[in-house]
């Protein structure tokens, strides 16, 4: 892999510990890491990328997704439903998926993320019909070249046992734990700079048993991997917890070992003050999914209160069946705007929202080697064209989320350029879209 010299960058938002912003500088990428930063770097053997008037940021980090859902965007009957009704409309469709649907939908979802500046994403795959496996999405990420934190999700309580999913989509709990061990042993890389990591992720408190939640936490800690699930997503979610478990979601999570710096929960729209303090004390992470929360009418997550309390917060686009888009730059803008709607125009700045989208997400995923531009960190870098119509007239080049492009010009992951001049280099997108359309048509009949 050749060394890369990013030259003459107009403005660099490093998101380092000092939140340094640099002008007219150079960045040297070598062996997958950022080797040097400064205005006078000489690297005669490096491949040169002229940043020119562009703005450079760390690659964005996505902390929650369901990649398989890119095959089920805007499904009639689910477009205007709340969470539980939305799930009940879509479960029968998802039950017809197989390995190819999982692979192709992941290709499309990952490509969409990449083009929006994302270099590291998690994925929560919690259903495995017709021979599908977590390996299908991992293979798609490896093909595209994106840094990937796959989580082995699961559902074990079907309709006949009082759960929400149809019985055809649930699994035996012993088999779930066995397959968690298999995929961790096959794919998880705990080393710095890892391209693939694996987590353990029972779907939600309303689709798995207490025993599975507890056993999953024990297994994950024995294996040294992270834990992920949905929590406190909307009022229905909280009501279910109170009725079935006699406590709020935060208490349920704590009782079963689901708090700590190796845990992150998706959504958390309805956390109360006590739960926010619990997450702050335990360093439990949160994946904030503003567009999905809007789409499903779940509410506005208390992100300002979380961050002020010291909770680790990252961004998630969530699945495309509840977001319709997988643009992480747009997600960051939406996060900023929602906090302003709830609390006022000074509730969240564009720079803070970008911080949440970069080093905030990296911290949630346990990746202190990513999310910032600093010597020794991984060479995951996004270059944004500042000469676009969206940016014209902007007085602040760093205010990308107020006035700037939402598609990346160039993107580097582990020092490899996977987007060049706005084009993904590792996937034939028209070909994959055609295949996805064929699969989607088959699912609709």
Short mmCIF file of C-alpha atoms in Angstrom, two decimals:
data_model
loop_
_atom_site.label_atom_id
_atom_site.label_comp_id
_atom_site.label_asym_id
_atom_site.label_seq_id
_atom_site.Cartn_x
_atom_site.Cartn_y
_atom_site.Cartn_z
CA UNK A 1 0.00 0.00 0.00
CA UNK A 2 1.57 3.34 -1.03
CA UNK A 3 2.09 6.24 1.35
CA UNK A 4 -0.42 9.04 0.81
CA UNK A 5 0.31 12.75 1.22
CA UNK A 6 -2.80 14.90 1.54
CA UNK A 7 -1.47 18.29 0.53
CA UNK A 8 -2.51 21.92 1.04
CA UNK A 9 -5.71 21.30 2.95
CA UNK A 10 -7.57 24.58 3.34
CA UNK A 11 -9.07 23.65 6.71
CA UNK A 12 -8.57 20.56 8.88
CA UNK A 13 -10.90 19.80 11.79
CA UNK A 14 -8.76 17.31 13.67
CA UNK A 15 -11.12 16.46 16.56
CA UNK A 16 -7.95 15.73 18.55
CA UNK A 17 -7.89 16.17 22.32
CA UNK A 18 -7.45 19.94 21.94
CA UNK A 19 -10.01 20.12 19.09
CA UNK A 20 -7.29 21.73 16.97
CA UNK A 21 -8.24 23.31 13.65
CA UNK A 22 -5.45 23.71 11.09
CA UNK A 23 -5.14 25.74 7.91
CA UNK A 24 -3.04 25.04 4.82
CA UNK A 25 -1.48 21.88 6.16
CA UNK A 26 -0.43 18.42 5.03
CA UNK A 27 -1.21 14.95 6.36
CA UNK A 28 0.97 11.89 5.70
CA UNK A 29 -0.68 8.47 5.75
CA UNK A 30 1.67 5.51 6.11
CA UNK A 31 0.98 1.83 6.85
CA UNK A 32 -2.60 2.52 7.81
CA UNK A 33 -1.90 5.27 10.32
CA UNK A 34 -1.48 9.03 10.35
CA UNK A 35 2.30 9.37 10.35
CA UNK A 36 2.75 13.17 10.33
CA UNK A 37 0.80 16.43 10.24
CA UNK A 38 2.25 19.82 9.36
CA UNK A 39 2.71 22.47 6.68
CA UNK A 40 6.14 21.36 5.40
CA UNK A 41 6.04 17.56 5.19
CA UNK A 42 8.21 16.15 2.42
CA UNK A 43 7.39 12.66 1.20
CA UNK A 44 8.88 12.27 -2.29
CA UNK A 45 7.70 8.68 -2.71
CA UNK A 46 4.13 9.26 -1.55
CA UNK A 47 1.09 9.45 -3.77
CA UNK A 48 -0.15 13.04 -3.57
CA UNK A 49 -3.79 13.98 -3.07
CA UNK A 50 -4.38 17.69 -3.50
CA UNK A 51 -6.91 18.89 -0.95
CA UNK A 52 -6.76 22.48 -2.18
CA UNK A 53 -9.85 24.36 -1.04
CA UNK A 54 -11.33 21.25 0.53
CA UNK A 55 -12.18 20.69 4.18
CA UNK A 56 -10.69 17.65 5.90
CA UNK A 57 -12.25 15.81 8.83
CA UNK A 58 -11.87 12.43 10.48
CA UNK A 59 -14.04 9.79 8.87
CA UNK A 60 -17.53 9.70 10.35
CA UNK A 61 -18.54 6.84 12.66
CA UNK A 62 -21.95 5.13 12.57
CA UNK A 63 -22.90 3.36 15.80
CA UNK A 64 -26.23 1.74 14.85
CA UNK A 65 -27.58 0.26 11.64
CA UNK A 66 -29.65 -2.64 10.32
CA UNK A 67 -28.12 -3.02 6.89
CA UNK A 68 -30.54 -5.69 5.72
CA UNK A 69 -33.33 -3.10 5.73
CA UNK A 70 -32.09 -1.35 2.59
CA UNK A 71 -34.26 -3.84 0.70
CA UNK A 72 -37.39 -2.59 2.49
CA UNK A 73 -37.44 1.20 2.24
CA UNK A 74 -40.81 3.01 2.19
CA UNK A 75 -42.91 -0.15 2.44
CA UNK A 76 -46.64 0.70 2.26
CA UNK A 77 -48.32 0.00 5.59
CA UNK A 78 -45.11 0.76 7.48
CA UNK A 79 -44.60 4.33 6.30
CA UNK A 80 -46.82 5.92 8.96
CA UNK A 81 -46.72 3.34 11.75
CA UNK A 82 -45.32 3.59 15.27
CA UNK A 83 -42.53 1.20 16.27
CA UNK A 84 -44.50 -1.92 17.21
CA UNK A 85 -46.93 -1.67 14.27
CA UNK A 86 -44.02 -0.92 11.95
CA UNK A 87 -42.26 -4.10 13.08
CA UNK A 88 -45.38 -6.21 12.70
CA UNK A 89 -45.79 -5.02 9.09
CA UNK A 90 -42.18 -5.77 8.17
CA UNK A 91 -41.41 -9.01 10.02
CA UNK A 92 -43.22 -11.23 7.45
CA UNK A 93 -41.24 -9.63 4.61
CA UNK A 94 -37.93 -10.05 6.40
CA UNK A 95 -38.80 -13.70 7.04
CA UNK A 96 -38.39 -14.28 3.27
CA UNK A 97 -34.78 -13.06 3.24
CA UNK A 98 -31.81 -15.35 2.72
CA UNK A 99 -28.01 -15.04 2.38
CA UNK A 100 -28.12 -13.16 -0.93
CA UNK A 101 -30.60 -10.58 0.37
CA UNK A 102 -28.39 -10.00 3.41
CA UNK A 103 -25.25 -9.61 1.30
CA UNK A 104 -26.70 -7.33 -1.37
CA UNK A 105 -28.59 -5.11 1.07
CA UNK A 106 -25.38 -4.72 3.08
CA UNK A 107 -23.47 -3.74 -0.06
CA UNK A 108 -25.94 -0.95 -0.80
CA UNK A 109 -26.20 0.24 2.79
CA UNK A 110 -22.45 0.31 3.25
CA UNK A 111 -21.89 2.10 -0.06
CA UNK A 112 -24.40 4.77 0.98
CA UNK A 113 -22.59 5.26 4.28
CA UNK A 114 -19.20 5.49 2.60
CA UNK A 115 -20.34 8.17 0.18
CA UNK A 116 -21.58 10.23 3.14
CA UNK A 117 -18.10 10.20 4.71
CA UNK A 118 -18.36 7.17 6.99
CA UNK A 119 -15.23 5.08 7.62
CA UNK A 120 -16.38 2.93 10.57
CA UNK A 121 -19.83 1.44 11.11
CA UNK A 122 -21.52 -1.04 13.36
CA UNK A 123 -24.39 -3.23 12.20
CA UNK A 124 -27.07 -4.96 14.26
CA UNK A 125 -28.29 -8.09 12.50
CA UNK A 126 -30.85 -9.84 14.68
CA UNK A 127 -32.70 -12.16 12.28
CA UNK A 128 -31.30 -15.09 10.32
CA UNK A 129 -33.95 -16.63 8.07
CA UNK A 130 -33.33 -19.26 5.41
CA UNK A 131 -29.66 -19.86 6.12
CA UNK A 132 -28.57 -16.22 6.45
CA UNK A 133 -25.55 -15.61 8.71
CA UNK A 134 -23.65 -12.66 10.13
CA UNK A 135 -20.84 -13.70 7.79
CA UNK A 136 -22.92 -12.42 4.85
CA UNK A 137 -22.70 -8.78 5.99
CA UNK A 138 -19.07 -9.14 7.07
CA UNK A 139 -18.22 -10.30 3.54
CA UNK A 140 -19.90 -7.19 2.09
CA UNK A 141 -17.90 -4.89 4.39
CA UNK A 142 -14.66 -6.61 3.46
CA UNK A 143 -15.42 -6.19 -0.23
CA UNK A 144 -16.08 -2.46 0.13
CA UNK A 145 -13.19 -1.82 2.53
CA UNK A 146 -15.13 -0.19 5.35
CA UNK A 147 -14.09 -0.65 8.98
CA UNK A 148 -16.87 -2.82 10.44
CA UNK A 149 -18.21 -3.65 13.90
CA UNK A 150 -20.69 -6.46 13.26
CA UNK A 151 -23.01 -7.50 16.09
CA UNK A 152 -24.62 -10.90 16.36
CA UNK A 153 -28.19 -10.01 17.23
CA UNK A 154 -30.98 -12.42 18.11
CA UNK A 155 -34.68 -12.84 18.86
CA UNK A 156 -35.90 -15.74 20.98
CA UNK A 157 -39.45 -14.90 22.13
CA UNK A 158 -42.04 -15.23 19.38
CA UNK A 159 -45.72 -14.35 19.25
CA UNK A 160 -46.80 -17.66 20.77
CA UNK A 161 -44.78 -16.84 23.90
CA UNK A 162 -45.99 -13.25 24.20
CA UNK A 163 -43.24 -11.62 22.14
CA UNK A 164 -43.56 -9.33 19.16
CA UNK A 165 -41.76 -11.22 16.31
CA UNK A 166 -43.40 -14.12 14.46
CA UNK A 167 -42.28 -17.55 15.64
CA UNK A 168 -40.56 -18.17 12.29
CA UNK A 169 -37.97 -15.48 13.06
CA UNK A 170 -36.95 -16.55 16.55
CA UNK A 171 -34.11 -18.89 17.45
CA UNK A 172 -33.31 -21.33 20.21
CA UNK A 173 -31.32 -19.55 22.88
CA UNK A 174 -28.63 -22.21 23.20
CA UNK A 175 -28.11 -22.07 19.43
CA UNK A 176 -27.88 -18.27 19.58
CA UNK A 177 -25.10 -18.37 22.15
CA UNK A 178 -23.30 -21.11 20.23
CA UNK A 179 -23.34 -19.05 17.04
CA UNK A 180 -22.13 -15.97 18.94
CA UNK A 181 -19.07 -17.97 19.93
CA UNK A 182 -18.61 -19.15 16.35
CA UNK A 183 -18.65 -15.69 14.75
CA UNK A 184 -16.47 -14.16 17.45
CA UNK A 185 -13.88 -16.89 17.03
CA UNK A 186 -14.06 -16.63 13.23
CA UNK A 187 -14.02 -12.86 12.76
CA UNK A 188 -13.35 -10.74 15.85
CA UNK A 189 -10.04 -8.87 15.85
CA UNK A 190 -9.28 -7.14 19.18
CA UNK A 191 -6.03 -5.54 18.00
CA UNK A 192 -5.57 -1.80 17.35
CA UNK A 193 -6.44 -0.94 13.78
CA UNK A 194 -8.80 -3.91 13.45
CA UNK A 195 -10.97 -3.84 10.35
CA UNK A 196 -13.51 -6.33 11.74
CA UNK A 197 -14.83 -6.60 15.27
CA UNK A 198 -17.81 -8.55 16.52
CA UNK A 199 -20.25 -7.78 19.35
CA UNK A 200 -23.10 -9.63 21.04
CA UNK A 201 -26.50 -7.99 20.56
CA UNK A 202 -29.83 -9.55 21.61
CA UNK A 203 -32.38 -7.46 19.75
CA UNK A 204 -34.45 -5.86 22.50
CA UNK A 205 -36.08 -6.51 25.89
CA UNK A 206 -39.36 -7.36 24.12
CA UNK A 207 -37.91 -10.05 21.83
CA UNK A 208 -35.54 -12.05 24.07
CA UNK A 209 -35.71 -13.51 27.58
CA UNK A 210 -34.07 -12.25 30.76
CA UNK A 211 -31.93 -15.38 30.72
CA UNK A 212 -30.60 -14.65 27.22
CA UNK A 213 -29.84 -11.03 28.13
CA UNK A 214 -27.91 -12.17 31.19
CA UNK A 215 -26.14 -15.05 29.45
CA UNK A 216 -25.22 -12.83 26.50
CA UNK A 217 -23.54 -10.34 28.84
CA UNK A 218 -21.59 -13.13 30.55
CA UNK A 219 -20.52 -14.57 27.19
CA UNK A 220 -19.46 -11.20 25.77
CA UNK A 221 -17.30 -10.42 28.79
CA UNK A 222 -15.76 -13.86 28.73
CA UNK A 223 -14.86 -13.28 25.07
CA UNK A 224 -13.79 -9.66 25.56
CA UNK A 225 -16.31 -8.20 23.09
CA UNK A 226 -18.88 -5.42 23.38
CA UNK A 227 -22.63 -5.60 24.03
CA UNK A 228 -25.38 -3.82 22.11
CA UNK A 229 -29.19 -3.69 22.11
CA UNK A 230 -32.19 -1.33 21.73
CA UNK A 231 -33.40 0.45 24.85
CA UNK A 232 -36.08 2.99 25.83
CA UNK A 233 -36.88 3.77 22.20
CA UNK A 234 -40.38 5.15 22.70
CA UNK A 235 -43.30 5.28 25.15
CA UNK A 236 -44.50 1.79 24.12
CA UNK A 237 -41.04 0.42 24.91
CA UNK A 238 -41.07 1.94 28.41
CA UNK A 239 -44.64 0.78 29.06
CA UNK A 240 -43.67 -2.78 28.06
CA UNK A 241 -40.75 -2.71 30.50
CA UNK A 242 -42.93 -1.46 33.34
CA UNK A 243 -45.62 -4.07 32.66
CA UNK A 244 -43.40 -7.10 32.04
CA UNK A 245 -40.42 -6.40 34.27
CA UNK A 246 -41.78 -4.03 36.90
CA UNK A 247 -39.08 -1.45 36.27
CA UNK A 248 -37.90 1.15 33.79
CA UNK A 249 -35.53 0.12 30.96
CA UNK A 250 -32.42 1.53 32.62
CA UNK A 251 -33.01 -0.52 35.78
CA UNK A 252 -33.67 -3.62 33.68
CA UNK A 253 -30.38 -3.12 31.86
CA UNK A 254 -28.43 -2.61 35.07
CA UNK A 255 -29.97 -5.66 36.77
CA UNK A 256 -28.88 -7.93 33.91
CA UNK A 257 -25.32 -6.63 33.54
CA UNK A 258 -26.06 -4.35 30.62
CA UNK A 259 -24.25 -1.23 31.79
CA UNK A 260 -20.56 -0.43 31.54
CA UNK A 261 -17.96 0.89 29.12
CA UNK A 262 -18.33 -2.26 27.01
CA UNK A 263 -22.05 -1.63 26.41
CA UNK A 264 -23.90 0.71 24.08
CA UNK A 265 -27.66 1.04 23.66
CA UNK A 266 -29.51 2.30 20.60
CA UNK A 267 -32.02 5.17 20.79
CA UNK A 268 -32.54 5.86 24.53
CA UNK A 269 -35.13 8.48 23.58
CA UNK A 270 -37.04 8.04 26.84
CA UNK A 271 -34.26 7.85 29.40
CA UNK A 272 -35.14 9.80 32.55
CA UNK A 273 -32.74 11.75 34.75
CA UNK A 274 -31.95 8.77 36.95
CA UNK A 275 -31.15 6.61 33.93
CA UNK A 276 -28.95 9.30 32.39
CA UNK A 277 -26.98 9.51 35.63
CA UNK A 278 -26.66 5.70 35.66
CA UNK A 279 -25.27 5.69 32.13
CA UNK A 280 -22.84 8.49 32.98
CA UNK A 281 -21.55 6.74 36.11
CA UNK A 282 -21.15 3.41 34.35
CA UNK A 283 -19.81 4.92 31.10
CA UNK A 284 -22.53 3.13 29.13
CA UNK A 285 -22.72 4.37 25.54
CA UNK A 286 -25.70 5.58 23.49
CA UNK A 287 -26.30 5.42 19.74
CA UNK A 288 -28.47 8.43 18.92
CA UNK A 289 -30.63 7.90 15.81
CA UNK A 290 -32.45 11.21 15.21
CA UNK A 291 -33.93 10.59 11.75
CA UNK A 292 -35.37 7.20 12.69
CA UNK A 293 -36.76 8.63 15.91
CA UNK A 294 -38.49 11.35 13.87
CA UNK A 295 -39.76 8.90 11.23
CA UNK A 296 -41.35 6.61 13.84
CA UNK A 297 -42.61 9.46 16.01
CA UNK A 298 -40.57 8.23 18.96
CA UNK A 299 -39.50 11.64 20.22
CA UNK A 300 -36.31 13.66 20.70
CA UNK A 301 -33.59 11.93 22.69
CA UNK A 302 -32.17 13.99 25.59
CA UNK A 303 -28.73 14.24 23.99
CA UNK A 304 -27.89 17.59 25.55
CA UNK A 305 -28.62 16.25 29.03
CA UNK A 306 -26.68 13.05 28.27
CA UNK A 307 -23.58 14.87 27.11
CA UNK A 308 -23.70 17.37 29.94
CA UNK A 309 -23.85 14.45 32.38
CA UNK A 310 -20.87 12.75 30.72
CA UNK A 311 -22.63 9.98 28.80
CA UNK A 312 -20.75 8.77 25.71
CA UNK A 313 -22.96 9.52 22.69
CA UNK A 314 -22.47 8.60 19.04
CA UNK A 315 -24.70 8.77 15.98
CA UNK A 316 -26.58 6.01 14.19
CA UNK A 317 -28.51 6.14 10.93
CA UNK A 318 -30.54 3.09 12.04
CA UNK A 319 -32.03 0.83 9.39
CA UNK A 320 -33.27 2.18 6.10
CA UNK A 321 -36.78 0.84 6.76
CA UNK A 322 -37.12 3.42 9.55
CA UNK A 323 -34.87 6.18 8.19
CA UNK A 324 -35.10 5.72 4.42
CA UNK A 325 -31.58 7.14 4.14
CA UNK A 326 -28.16 6.06 5.32
CA UNK A 327 -26.44 9.43 5.02
CA UNK A 328 -24.42 9.95 8.18
CA UNK A 329 -23.60 13.60 7.42
CA UNK A 330 -27.33 14.30 7.15
CA UNK A 331 -27.85 12.42 10.41
CA UNK A 332 -25.37 14.69 12.18
CA UNK A 333 -27.18 17.77 10.92
CA UNK A 334 -30.51 16.36 12.09
CA UNK A 335 -29.09 15.65 15.54
CA UNK A 336 -27.98 19.28 15.82
CA UNK A 337 -31.32 20.64 14.64
CA UNK A 338 -33.43 18.49 16.97
CA UNK A 339 -31.55 19.63 20.05
CA UNK A 340 -32.13 23.21 18.91
CA UNK A 341 -35.84 22.56 18.39
CA UNK A 342 -36.10 21.15 21.91
CA UNK A 343 -33.82 23.53 23.79
CA UNK A 344 -32.98 26.59 21.69
CA UNK A 345 -30.59 27.69 18.96
CA UNK A 346 -27.56 27.50 21.24
CA UNK A 347 -28.24 23.93 22.39
CA UNK A 348 -25.77 22.33 19.97
CA UNK A 349 -23.20 23.83 17.61
CA UNK A 350 -22.20 22.46 14.23
CA UNK A 351 -18.77 21.62 15.63
CA UNK A 352 -20.22 19.66 18.53
CA UNK A 353 -22.48 17.69 16.21
CA UNK A 354 -19.46 16.84 14.04
CA UNK A 355 -17.58 15.78 17.16
CA UNK A 356 -20.40 13.40 18.08
CA UNK A 357 -20.29 12.02 14.53
CA UNK A 358 -16.54 11.33 14.68
CA UNK A 359 -14.72 10.83 17.96
CA UNK A 360 -18.02 10.50 19.84
CA UNK A 361 -18.98 7.45 17.82
CA UNK A 362 -15.46 6.04 18.01
CA UNK A 363 -15.59 6.26 21.82
CA UNK A 364 -18.98 4.50 21.91
CA UNK A 365 -17.54 1.62 19.85
CA UNK A 366 -14.44 1.39 22.03
CA UNK A 367 -12.14 2.65 19.28
CA UNK A 368 -9.68 5.12 20.76
CA UNK A 369 -7.57 4.52 17.64
CA UNK A 370 -10.19 6.14 15.39
CA UNK A 371 -12.32 9.27 15.16
CA UNK A 372 -9.64 11.95 15.11
CA UNK A 373 -6.79 13.27 12.99
CA UNK A 374 -3.71 12.91 15.15
CA UNK A 375 -0.33 11.26 14.72
CA UNK A 376 -0.59 7.56 15.51
CA UNK A 377 -4.34 7.30 14.94
CA UNK A 378 -5.75 5.19 12.11
CA UNK A 379 -5.72 6.81 8.68
CA UNK A 380 -9.50 7.18 8.34
CA UNK A 381 -10.02 10.57 6.71
CA UNK A 382 -12.78 12.37 4.81
CA UNK A 383 -12.16 15.19 2.33
CA UNK A 384 -15.13 17.46 1.55
CA UNK A 385 -15.29 19.68 -1.51
CA UNK A 386 -15.77 23.29 -0.36
CA UNK A 387 -16.47 24.54 -3.89
CA UNK A 388 -20.02 23.19 -4.12
CA UNK A 389 -23.29 25.03 -4.40
CA UNK A 390 -24.17 24.00 -0.84
CA UNK A 391 -21.04 25.68 0.52
CA UNK A 392 -21.15 28.82 -1.61
CA UNK A 393 -21.33 31.94 0.55
CA UNK A 394 -20.38 30.19 3.80
CA UNK A 395 -18.29 32.34 6.12
CA UNK A 396 -17.08 29.40 8.21
CA UNK A 397 -15.45 26.48 6.39
CA UNK A 398 -15.70 24.36 9.52
CA UNK A 399 -19.50 24.68 9.69
CA UNK A 400 -20.05 21.77 7.33
CA UNK A 401 -23.30 20.77 8.97
CA UNK A 402 -24.77 24.24 8.52
CA UNK A 403 -23.63 24.91 4.97
CA UNK A 404 -21.69 22.19 3.25
CA UNK A 405 -21.81 19.06 1.11
CA UNK A 406 -23.34 15.89 2.48
CA UNK A 407 -21.44 13.65 0.08
CA UNK A 408 -17.71 13.16 0.44
CA UNK A 409 -15.15 13.95 -2.28
CA UNK A 410 -12.41 11.55 -1.15
CA UNK A 411 -12.38 8.97 1.63
CA UNK A 412 -9.55 6.96 3.15
CA UNK A 413 -9.96 3.91 5.37
CA UNK A 414 -6.81 2.48 6.92
CA UNK A 415 -4.89 4.65 4.45
CA UNK A 416 -6.63 3.15 1.40
CA UNK A 417 -8.58 5.49 -0.86
CA UNK A 418 -12.01 3.95 -1.32
CA UNK A 419 -13.75 7.09 -2.64
CA UNK A 420 -12.06 9.24 -5.29
CA UNK A 421 -13.71 12.36 -6.69
CA UNK A 422 -17.05 11.28 -5.28
CA UNK A 423 -16.95 7.76 -6.78
CA UNK A 424 -16.73 4.57 -4.77
CA UNK A 425 -13.75 2.60 -6.06
CA UNK A 426 -14.55 -0.83 -4.64
CA UNK A 427 -18.07 -1.57 -5.88
CA UNK A 428 -19.99 -1.48 -9.16
CA UNK A 429 -22.96 0.43 -7.75
CA UNK A 430 -25.28 0.28 -10.81
CA UNK A 431 -24.83 -3.48 -10.99
CA UNK A 432 -25.61 -3.93 -7.29
CA UNK A 433 -28.64 -1.61 -7.47
CA UNK A 434 -30.00 -3.67 -10.37
CA UNK A 435 -29.58 -6.85 -8.35
CA UNK A 436 -31.17 -5.26 -5.30
CA UNK A 437 -34.17 -4.11 -7.34
CA UNK A 438 -34.68 -7.66 -8.61
CA UNK A 439 -34.55 -9.05 -5.08
CA UNK A 440 -36.91 -6.38 -3.77
CA UNK A 441 -39.44 -7.13 -6.49
CA UNK A 442 -39.33 -10.79 -5.54
CA UNK A 443 -39.96 -9.97 -1.89
CA UNK A 444 -42.96 -7.81 -2.83
CA UNK A 445 -44.76 -10.76 -4.44
#
